[in-house]
mmCIF file of C-alpha atoms in Angstrom:
data_model
loop_
_atom_site.group_PDB
_atom_site.id
_atom_site.type_symbol
_atom_site.label_atom_id
_atom_site.label_comp_id
_atom_site.label_asym_id
_atom_site.label_seq_id
_atom_site.Cartn_x
_atom_site.Cartn_y
_atom_site.Cartn_z
ATOM 1 C CA MET A 1 -11.618 80.719 -0.525
ATOM 2 C CA ALA A 2 -8.198 80.487 1.179
ATOM 3 C CA GLU A 3 -4.788 80.248 1.208
ATOM 4 C CA LEU A 4 -2.935 77.299 2.632
ATOM 5 C CA LYS A 5 0.808 77.660 3.655
ATOM 6 C CA LEU A 6 2.727 74.536 5.002
ATOM 7 C CA SER A 7 6.215 75.475 6.417
ATOM 8 C CA GLY A 8 8.624 72.418 7.556
ATOM 9 C CA ILE A 9 5.969 70.234 8.357
ATOM 10 C CA VAL A 10 7.913 67.054 10.311
ATOM 11 C CA LYS A 11 6.206 64.054 11.749
ATOM 12 C CA ASN A 12 7.376 61.453 13.679
ATOM 13 C CA PHE A 13 5.581 58.351 14.997
ATOM 14 C CA GLY A 14 7.876 57.288 17.842
ATOM 15 C CA ALA A 15 11.497 57.004 16.589
ATOM 16 C CA VAL A 16 10.571 56.422 13.314
ATOM 17 C CA ARG A 17 10.018 60.113 11.181
ATOM 18 C CA VAL A 18 7.233 59.829 8.353
ATOM 19 C CA LEU A 19 7.167 63.741 7.084
ATOM 20 C CA HIS A 20 10.743 64.882 6.439
ATOM 21 C CA GLY A 21 10.245 68.833 6.459
ATOM 22 C CA ILE A 22 6.937 69.534 3.919
ATOM 23 C CA ASP A 23 6.846 73.145 2.119
ATOM 24 C CA LEU A 24 3.940 73.776 0.191
ATOM 25 C CA THR A 25 1.873 77.112 -0.772
ATOM 26 C CA VAL A 26 -1.744 76.272 -1.978
ATOM 27 C CA GLN A 27 -3.214 79.273 -3.425
ATOM 28 C CA ASN A 28 -6.969 80.851 -3.323
ATOM 29 C CA GLY A 29 -9.219 78.338 -5.616
ATOM 30 C CA GLU A 30 -6.553 76.061 -6.233
ATOM 31 C CA MET A 31 -6.635 72.264 -6.476
ATOM 32 C CA ILE A 32 -3.706 70.366 -5.359
ATOM 33 C CA VAL A 33 -3.323 66.764 -5.595
ATOM 34 C CA ILE A 34 -1.099 64.459 -3.286
ATOM 35 C CA VAL A 35 0.013 61.314 -5.003
ATOM 36 C CA GLY A 36 2.074 58.751 -4.350
ATOM 37 C CA ALA A 37 2.366 55.037 -3.208
ATOM 38 C CA SER A 38 0.934 53.375 -0.051
ATOM 39 C CA GLY A 39 2.967 54.599 3.199
ATOM 40 C CA CYS A 40 4.468 57.654 1.638
ATOM 41 C CA GLY A 41 3.148 60.167 4.047
ATOM 42 C CA LYS A 42 0.265 61.765 1.815
ATOM 43 C CA SER A 43 -2.508 60.901 4.279
ATOM 44 C CA THR A 44 -0.644 62.099 7.311
ATOM 45 C CA LEU A 45 -0.208 65.033 5.856
ATOM 46 C CA LEU A 46 -3.761 65.876 4.954
ATOM 47 C CA ARG A 47 -4.518 64.820 8.423
ATOM 48 C CA ILE A 48 -2.315 67.123 9.896
ATOM 49 C CA VAL A 49 -3.742 70.133 7.298
ATOM 50 C CA ALA A 50 -7.187 68.737 9.148
ATOM 51 C CA GLY A 51 -5.957 68.947 12.793
ATOM 52 C CA LEU A 52 -6.656 65.349 13.110
ATOM 53 C CA GLU A 53 -2.553 64.489 13.692
ATOM 54 C CA ARG A 54 -0.419 67.156 15.298
ATOM 55 C CA ALA A 55 2.684 67.800 13.688
ATOM 56 C CA THR A 56 5.805 67.053 15.240
ATOM 57 C CA GLY A 57 7.401 70.251 13.736
ATOM 58 C CA GLY A 58 6.637 73.334 11.188
ATOM 59 C CA THR A 59 3.525 75.326 11.021
ATOM 60 C CA VAL A 60 -0.126 75.213 9.240
ATOM 61 C CA LEU A 61 -1.243 78.391 7.744
ATOM 62 C CA ILE A 62 -4.833 79.125 6.654
ATOM 63 C CA ASP A 63 -4.985 82.658 5.084
ATOM 64 C CA ASP A 64 -1.744 83.525 7.395
ATOM 65 C CA ARG A 65 -3.857 82.433 10.213
ATOM 66 C CA ASP A 66 -1.462 79.799 12.454
ATOM 67 C CA VAL A 67 -3.720 77.317 12.940
ATOM 68 C CA THR A 68 -0.955 74.302 13.833
ATOM 69 C CA ALA A 69 -2.341 73.857 17.351
ATOM 70 C CA LEU A 70 -6.161 74.495 16.862
ATOM 71 C CA GLU A 71 -8.369 71.432 16.925
ATOM 72 C CA PRO A 72 -10.327 70.590 13.452
ATOM 73 C CA ALA A 73 -13.320 72.756 14.409
ATOM 74 C CA ALA A 74 -11.468 76.031 14.489
ATOM 75 C CA ARG A 75 -9.648 75.422 11.021
ATOM 76 C CA ASP A 76 -13.042 76.225 8.894
ATOM 77 C CA ILE A 77 -12.092 73.219 6.571
ATOM 78 C CA ALA A 78 -14.507 70.656 5.475
ATOM 79 C CA MET A 79 -13.166 67.007 4.815
ATOM 80 C CA VAL A 80 -14.695 64.335 2.348
ATOM 81 C CA PHE A 81 -13.434 60.736 3.621
ATOM 82 C CA GLN A 82 -12.835 57.245 1.402
ATOM 83 C CA ASN A 83 -15.714 55.787 3.657
ATOM 84 C CA TYR A 84 -18.309 58.318 3.046
ATOM 85 C CA ALA A 85 -18.746 58.741 7.173
ATOM 86 C CA LEU A 86 -22.394 59.117 6.390
ATOM 87 C CA TYR A 87 -24.885 58.459 9.772
ATOM 88 C CA PRO A 88 -27.107 55.510 8.603
ATOM 89 C CA HIS A 89 -29.999 56.309 10.939
ATOM 90 C CA MET A 90 -30.482 59.744 9.171
ATOM 91 C CA ARG A 91 -32.043 61.199 6.083
ATOM 92 C CA VAL A 92 -30.194 62.759 3.533
ATOM 93 C CA PHE A 93 -31.137 65.837 4.608
ATOM 94 C CA ASP A 94 -30.345 65.599 7.860
ATOM 95 C CA ASN A 95 -26.939 64.235 7.144
ATOM 96 C CA MET A 96 -26.032 67.393 4.999
ATOM 97 C CA ALA A 97 -27.737 69.607 7.654
ATOM 98 C CA TYR A 98 -25.927 68.043 10.720
ATOM 99 C CA GLY A 99 -23.143 70.315 11.078
ATOM 100 C CA LEU A 100 -24.798 73.329 10.097
ATOM 101 C CA ARG A 101 -27.097 72.398 13.153
ATOM 102 C CA ILE A 102 -24.224 72.130 15.647
ATOM 103 C CA ARG A 103 -23.005 75.371 14.790
ATOM 104 C CA GLY A 104 -26.527 76.880 15.505
ATOM 105 C CA LEU A 105 -27.700 78.306 12.153
ATOM 106 C CA ALA A 106 -31.151 78.891 11.738
ATOM 107 C CA LYS A 107 -33.531 76.364 10.287
ATOM 108 C CA ASP A 108 -34.175 78.845 6.905
ATOM 109 C CA ASP A 109 -30.540 79.199 6.225
ATOM 110 C CA ILE A 110 -29.726 75.299 6.701
ATOM 111 C CA LYS A 111 -32.655 74.411 4.805
ATOM 112 C CA ARG A 112 -31.317 77.039 1.800
ATOM 113 C CA ARG A 113 -27.996 75.871 1.804
ATOM 114 C CA VAL A 114 -28.699 72.136 1.950
ATOM 115 C CA GLY A 115 -31.227 72.551 -1.145
ATOM 116 C CA GLU A 116 -28.462 74.714 -2.754
ATOM 117 C CA ALA A 117 -26.196 72.127 -2.332
ATOM 118 C CA ALA A 118 -28.518 69.230 -3.155
ATOM 119 C CA GLU A 119 -29.336 71.085 -6.416
ATOM 120 C CA LEU A 120 -25.837 71.269 -7.546
ATOM 121 C CA LEU A 121 -25.092 67.650 -7.174
ATOM 122 C CA GLY A 122 -28.472 66.452 -8.176
ATOM 123 C CA LEU A 123 -29.462 64.919 -4.735
ATOM 124 C CA SER A 124 -32.960 66.864 -4.378
ATOM 125 C CA ALA A 125 -34.780 64.053 -4.864
ATOM 126 C CA LEU A 126 -32.882 62.014 -2.354
ATOM 127 C CA LEU A 127 -33.175 63.965 0.555
ATOM 128 C CA ASP A 128 -35.734 61.614 2.065
ATOM 129 C CA ARG A 129 -33.988 58.616 1.429
ATOM 130 C CA ARG A 130 -31.327 57.086 4.233
ATOM 131 C CA PRO A 131 -27.813 56.031 3.134
ATOM 132 C CA ARG A 132 -28.608 52.200 2.944
ATOM 133 C CA GLU A 133 -30.957 53.140 0.198
ATOM 134 C CA LEU A 134 -28.234 55.001 -1.964
ATOM 135 C CA SER A 135 -25.695 53.749 -4.632
ATOM 136 C CA GLY A 136 -21.903 54.514 -3.749
ATOM 137 C CA GLY A 137 -21.869 57.385 -6.144
ATOM 138 C CA GLN A 138 -24.819 58.912 -4.620
ATOM 139 C CA ARG A 139 -23.359 58.319 -1.028
ATOM 140 C CA GLN A 140 -20.021 60.115 -2.317
ATOM 141 C CA ARG A 141 -22.162 62.883 -3.696
ATOM 142 C CA VAL A 142 -23.972 63.226 -0.013
ATOM 143 C CA ALA A 143 -20.560 63.209 1.535
ATOM 144 C CA MET A 144 -19.526 66.366 -0.826
ATOM 145 C CA GLY A 145 -22.621 68.022 -0.097
ATOM 146 C CA ARG A 146 -22.196 67.858 3.592
ATOM 147 C CA ALA A 147 -18.706 69.653 2.940
ATOM 148 C CA ILE A 148 -20.418 72.253 0.361
ATOM 149 C CA VAL A 149 -23.109 73.318 2.658
ATOM 150 C CA ARG A 150 -20.312 74.387 5.542
ATOM 151 C CA GLU A 151 -18.884 76.844 2.948
ATOM 152 C CA PRO A 152 -15.395 76.409 4.218
ATOM 153 C CA LYS A 153 -12.305 77.910 3.404
ATOM 154 C CA LEU A 154 -10.521 74.713 2.502
ATOM 155 C CA PHE A 155 -11.622 71.356 1.206
ATOM 156 C CA LEU A 156 -9.727 68.300 2.057
ATOM 157 C CA PHE A 157 -10.438 64.649 0.203
ATOM 158 C CA ASP A 158 -9.269 61.840 1.506
ATOM 159 C CA GLU A 159 -9.074 59.131 -1.489
ATOM 160 C CA PRO A 160 -12.692 59.348 -1.949
ATOM 161 C CA LEU A 161 -13.403 57.584 -4.942
ATOM 162 C CA SER A 162 -11.449 54.520 -4.043
ATOM 163 C CA ASN A 163 -14.339 52.420 -3.334
ATOM 164 C CA LEU A 164 -16.353 53.175 -6.594
ATOM 165 C CA ASP A 165 -16.159 50.998 -9.207
ATOM 166 C CA ALA A 166 -13.949 52.260 -12.691
ATOM 167 C CA LYS A 167 -16.904 53.474 -14.432
ATOM 168 C CA LEU A 168 -18.272 55.464 -11.642
ATOM 169 C CA ARG A 169 -14.779 56.986 -10.587
ATOM 170 C CA VAL A 170 -14.325 58.358 -14.124
ATOM 171 C CA ALA A 171 -17.983 60.281 -13.644
ATOM 172 C CA MET A 172 -17.359 61.307 -10.162
ATOM 173 C CA ARG A 173 -13.598 62.877 -11.313
ATOM 174 C CA ALA A 174 -15.248 65.032 -13.557
ATOM 175 C CA GLU A 175 -18.221 65.974 -10.931
ATOM 176 C CA ILE A 176 -15.493 66.826 -8.335
ATOM 177 C CA LYS A 177 -13.415 68.664 -10.852
ATOM 178 C CA ARG A 178 -16.562 70.532 -12.443
ATOM 179 C CA LEU A 179 -17.744 71.301 -8.995
ATOM 180 C CA GLN A 180 -14.239 72.549 -7.349
ATOM 181 C CA ARG A 181 -13.862 74.867 -10.366
ATOM 182 C CA ARG A 182 -17.484 76.547 -9.594
ATOM 183 C CA LEU A 183 -17.206 76.969 -6.038
ATOM 184 C CA GLY A 184 -13.593 77.770 -6.116
ATOM 185 C CA VAL A 185 -12.636 76.403 -3.032
ATOM 186 C CA THR A 186 -8.969 75.983 -2.331
ATOM 187 C CA SER A 187 -8.607 72.058 -2.286
ATOM 188 C CA LEU A 188 -6.475 69.309 -1.019
ATOM 189 C CA PHE A 189 -6.859 66.096 -3.025
ATOM 190 C CA VAL A 190 -5.109 62.521 -1.805
ATOM 191 C CA THR A 191 -4.939 59.846 -4.134
ATOM 192 C CA HIS A 192 -2.669 56.764 -5.017
ATOM 193 C CA ASP A 193 -4.368 56.863 -8.147
ATOM 194 C CA GLN A 194 -1.897 58.756 -10.670
ATOM 195 C CA VAL A 195 -5.153 58.923 -13.766
ATOM 196 C CA GLU A 196 -7.047 60.984 -11.019
ATOM 197 C CA ALA A 197 -3.989 63.036 -9.807
ATOM 198 C CA MET A 198 -3.087 63.711 -13.619
ATOM 199 C CA THR A 199 -6.819 64.648 -14.712
ATOM 200 C CA LEU A 200 -7.708 66.544 -11.166
ATOM 201 C CA GLY A 201 -5.313 68.632 -10.011
ATOM 202 C CA ASP A 202 -3.802 72.103 -10.891
ATOM 203 C CA ARG A 203 -0.513 71.035 -9.472
ATOM 204 C CA LEU A 204 0.810 67.593 -8.195
ATOM 205 C CA VAL A 205 2.910 66.664 -5.019
ATOM 206 C CA VAL A 206 4.199 63.586 -5.804
ATOM 207 C CA MET A 207 5.324 62.020 -2.345
ATOM 208 C CA HIS A 208 8.194 59.717 -1.818
ATOM 209 C CA GLU A 209 9.445 58.205 1.352
ATOM 210 C CA GLY A 210 7.855 61.318 3.353
ATOM 211 C CA ARG A 211 9.204 63.583 0.836
ATOM 212 C CA ALA A 212 8.054 65.813 -1.750
ATOM 213 C CA ALA A 213 9.699 64.357 -4.516
ATOM 214 C CA GLN A 214 8.474 67.234 -7.042
ATOM 215 C CA ILE A 215 5.856 69.755 -6.666
ATOM 216 C CA ALA A 216 4.558 70.922 -10.426
ATOM 217 C CA SER A 217 1.802 70.848 -12.880
ATOM 218 C CA PRO A 218 0.732 67.606 -13.987
ATOM 219 C CA MET A 219 2.073 68.421 -17.476
ATOM 220 C CA GLU A 220 5.588 69.222 -16.467
ATOM 221 C CA ILE A 221 5.734 66.165 -13.793
ATOM 222 C CA PHE A 222 4.955 64.154 -17.077
ATOM 223 C CA GLU A 223 7.323 65.632 -19.181
ATOM 224 C CA ARG A 224 10.135 66.912 -17.146
ATOM 225 C CA PRO A 225 9.829 64.348 -13.917
ATOM 226 C CA ALA A 226 12.484 65.365 -11.721
ATOM 227 C CA ASP A 227 13.936 61.756 -11.038
ATOM 228 C CA THR A 228 13.566 58.416 -11.742
ATOM 229 C CA TYR A 229 10.781 57.788 -8.913
ATOM 230 C CA VAL A 230 8.659 60.621 -10.377
ATOM 231 C CA ALA A 231 9.098 59.493 -14.063
ATOM 232 C CA GLY A 232 8.557 55.672 -12.871
ATOM 233 C CA PHE A 233 5.535 56.465 -10.967
ATOM 234 C CA ILE A 234 3.724 58.580 -13.271
ATOM 235 C CA GLY A 235 2.726 57.079 -16.745
ATOM 236 C CA SER A 236 1.041 53.660 -17.558
ATOM 237 C CA PRO A 237 2.706 51.436 -18.343
ATOM 238 C CA ALA A 238 5.858 52.829 -16.418
ATOM 239 C CA MET A 239 8.965 54.718 -18.257
ATOM 240 C CA ASN A 240 11.394 52.496 -19.329
ATOM 241 C CA PHE A 241 14.683 52.857 -18.063
ATOM 242 C CA LEU A 242 17.784 51.814 -19.440
ATOM 243 C CA PRO A 243 21.674 52.131 -18.247
ATOM 244 C CA ALA A 244 23.923 53.694 -20.590
ATOM 245 C CA THR A 245 27.225 55.706 -20.938
ATOM 246 C CA ILE A 246 27.371 59.149 -22.578
ATOM 247 C CA THR A 247 29.677 58.758 -25.276
ATOM 248 C CA GLU A 248 32.995 61.003 -25.909
ATOM 249 C CA ASP A 249 31.561 63.450 -28.276
ATOM 250 C CA GLY A 250 28.461 63.983 -25.541
ATOM 251 C CA LYS A 251 25.665 63.576 -28.132
ATOM 252 C CA GLY A 252 24.478 60.208 -27.509
ATOM 253 C CA ALA A 253 24.530 57.408 -24.803
ATOM 254 C CA THR A 254 25.873 53.686 -25.207
ATOM 255 C CA LEU A 255 23.653 50.937 -24.050
ATOM 256 C CA SER A 256 24.998 47.831 -22.640
ATOM 257 C CA ASP A 257 24.530 46.312 -25.763
ATOM 258 C CA GLY A 258 26.678 48.655 -27.668
ATOM 259 C CA ASN A 259 24.073 50.506 -29.318
ATOM 260 C CA VAL A 260 24.127 54.335 -29.161
ATOM 261 C CA ILE A 261 20.927 56.231 -28.604
ATOM 262 C CA ALA A 262 21.126 59.931 -29.773
ATOM 263 C CA LEU A 263 20.839 62.669 -26.961
ATOM 264 C CA PRO A 264 18.068 65.634 -27.678
ATOM 265 C CA PRO A 265 20.681 68.385 -28.681
ATOM 266 C CA GLY A 266 20.817 71.073 -25.893
ATOM 267 C CA GLN A 267 18.821 69.484 -23.632
ATOM 268 C CA PHE A 268 21.277 68.159 -20.948
ATOM 269 C CA ALA A 269 24.440 68.829 -19.337
ATOM 270 C CA ALA A 270 25.867 65.598 -19.709
ATOM 271 C CA GLN A 271 29.784 65.028 -19.462
ATOM 272 C CA PRO A 272 31.533 62.204 -21.739
ATOM 273 C CA GLY A 273 31.676 59.095 -19.870
ATOM 274 C CA GLN A 274 29.109 59.827 -17.465
ATOM 275 C CA LYS A 275 26.817 56.998 -16.283
ATOM 276 C CA VAL A 276 23.527 57.763 -16.692
ATOM 277 C CA THR A 277 20.021 56.035 -16.824
ATOM 278 C CA LEU A 278 17.535 56.660 -19.951
ATOM 279 C CA GLY A 279 13.996 57.052 -19.613
ATOM 280 C CA ILE A 280 11.881 56.223 -22.320
ATOM 281 C CA ARG A 281 8.203 56.435 -22.066
ATOM 282 C CA PRO A 282 6.243 53.398 -23.857
ATOM 283 C CA GLU A 283 4.218 55.978 -26.027
ATOM 284 C CA HIS A 284 7.719 57.136 -27.516
ATOM 285 C CA ILE A 285 8.747 54.094 -29.120
ATOM 286 C CA SER A 286 8.790 53.830 -33.081
ATOM 287 C CA LEU A 287 8.965 51.200 -35.407
ATOM 288 C CA PRO A 288 11.690 50.222 -37.127
ATOM 289 C CA GLY A 289 14.543 50.747 -35.419
ATOM 290 C CA PRO A 290 18.119 49.138 -34.374
ATOM 291 C CA LEU A 291 17.087 47.693 -30.912
ATOM 292 C CA ARG A 292 15.726 43.895 -31.256
ATOM 293 C CA LEU A 293 13.135 43.351 -28.868
ATOM 294 C CA THR A 294 11.388 39.830 -27.963
ATOM 295 C CA THR A 295 8.047 40.149 -27.185
ATOM 296 C CA ASP A 296 6.568 38.300 -23.961
ATOM 297 C CA LEU A 297 3.395 39.469 -23.510
ATOM 298 C CA ILE A 298 0.857 41.464 -25.615
ATOM 299 C CA GLU A 299 -2.203 43.463 -24.583
ATOM 300 C CA PRO A 300 -4.651 44.469 -27.123
ATOM 301 C CA LEU A 301 -6.796 47.324 -26.332
ATOM 302 C CA GLY A 302 -8.823 47.922 -29.232
ATOM 303 C CA SER A 303 -6.869 51.478 -30.651
ATOM 304 C CA GLU A 304 -4.052 50.291 -29.266
ATOM 305 C CA SER A 305 -1.914 47.379 -28.101
ATOM 306 C CA VAL A 306 0.703 47.152 -25.496
ATOM 307 C CA VAL A 307 4.014 44.879 -26.074
ATOM 308 C CA HIS A 308 6.078 43.583 -23.094
ATOM 309 C CA GLY A 309 9.568 42.155 -23.888
ATOM 310 C CA ARG A 310 13.215 42.020 -23.496
ATOM 311 C CA LEU A 311 16.053 43.592 -25.357
ATOM 312 C CA ALA A 312 19.191 41.242 -26.383
ATOM 313 C CA SER A 313 20.708 42.553 -23.075
ATOM 314 C CA GLY A 314 18.352 41.453 -20.984
ATOM 315 C CA GLU A 315 16.480 44.773 -19.964
ATOM 316 C CA THR A 316 12.708 44.655 -20.140
ATOM 317 C CA MET A 317 10.849 47.340 -22.075
ATOM 318 C CA ALA A 318 7.160 48.126 -22.780
ATOM 319 C CA LEU A 319 6.024 50.098 -25.521
ATOM 320 C CA ARG A 320 2.570 51.359 -26.865
ATOM 321 C CA LEU A 321 1.604 51.075 -30.734
ATOM 322 C CA PRO A 322 -1.470 52.366 -32.293
ATOM 323 C CA GLY A 323 -3.579 49.720 -33.749
ATOM 324 C CA ALA A 324 -3.788 46.121 -33.667
ATOM 325 C CA PRO A 325 -1.079 43.726 -31.977
ATOM 326 C CA PRO A 326 1.913 43.037 -33.919
ATOM 327 C CA SER A 327 2.572 39.658 -35.312
ATOM 328 C CA ALA A 328 6.252 39.547 -35.305
ATOM 329 C CA ALA A 329 8.223 37.890 -32.176
ATOM 330 C CA VAL A 330 10.843 40.123 -32.515
ATOM 331 C CA LEU A 331 10.275 43.923 -33.128
ATOM 332 C CA GLU A 332 12.951 46.352 -34.317
ATOM 333 C CA ILE A 333 12.255 49.836 -32.145
ATOM 334 C CA ALA A 334 13.834 53.027 -32.100
ATOM 335 C CA PRO A 335 13.155 55.313 -29.066
ATOM 336 C CA ARG A 336 12.372 59.099 -30.082
ATOM 337 C CA SER A 337 15.422 60.860 -29.085
ATOM 338 C CA GLU A 338 13.436 64.263 -28.852
ATOM 339 C CA HIS A 339 11.169 62.758 -26.097
ATOM 340 C CA LEU A 340 14.549 60.775 -24.159
ATOM 341 C CA HIS A 341 14.750 61.457 -20.306
ATOM 342 C CA VAL A 342 18.496 61.337 -19.055
ATOM 343 C CA PHE A 343 19.255 60.840 -15.339
ATOM 344 C CA ASP A 344 22.344 60.712 -13.205
ATOM 345 C CA ALA A 345 22.849 56.752 -12.532
ATOM 346 C CA GLU A 346 24.027 57.544 -8.972
ATOM 347 C CA THR A 347 21.809 59.895 -7.907
ATOM 348 C CA GLY A 348 18.834 59.339 -10.132
ATOM 349 C CA LYS A 349 18.316 62.993 -10.355
ATOM 350 C CA ARG A 350 17.259 64.441 -13.814
ATOM 351 C CA LEU A 351 20.348 66.104 -15.669
ATOM 352 C CA PRO A 352 19.847 69.946 -15.757
ATOM 353 C CA PRO A 353 19.961 71.535 -19.146
ATOM 354 C CA PRO A 354 23.346 73.116 -20.383
ATOM 355 C CA ALA A 355 24.598 76.123 -18.354
#
């Protein structure tokens, strides 16, 4: 196991800055998931940790050893890629053993390590097959086995599940989580999939335009997003946002149609007359209530239904309702004030609690 510390990581591609001073400490045995939309800099950050890209500024420390300028082979890391990166002409055994042979390990040690990893991953019966004879999930397990046999200080995962079908992704997520817990290896996992992020990470790094918008546990990010970007990125369907103005008594927020939504007492330092953005998750809306929603689209999902519609003021909203789809074309809805999120309308930042 190892501790990874990133300090002030900056990366420029020519005149374009893609990383703006990332600071992150990953504790021994911790699984950190870096999540964000395409182009946010998450894969570039992972490649800098791996040594596949050189940082323009900042330092990378593994167990207090400065590896910023070292080649990948000198960093004692193992990386699992999106495209598996297996040698097509080699058997599974040889694919898993290749890195150990390059390092000059004895044959008995190689056989033992590959055998242990194969048993751990359910690959023992497949060691004589070639990659073309394997399913996508089996190939990904071989790629993970190749990383495991090296017994590295640090695992790096670069969107390893994106080529798998939906059912297999769920199974592989559980497998990666189980393996990481069992092996206790410090890990960085990059994904654009928020479900993968929420289920795999001890902590998440939500990236936005080359910056870490928030670093926290999955539930803290879900329940207390730092800004409107994080709030809108995590959660499906996305959080609803409504413009509002804080009432004169500071206890509520007036929407554009004149309706007043009560604020949860003692949670936000809001000033009378302040322009804010209210955040309401689709699952935190009840029936009936003071707001009238004209439905545009209903998605029946079996145990629940997702309703998309518009308020009289024109703002779009989505809500999740248990059970069968509602039959009414117009629903009377009420946001649950205890789950309300309040952001500054100008900066997008979450309002702090009262001093």
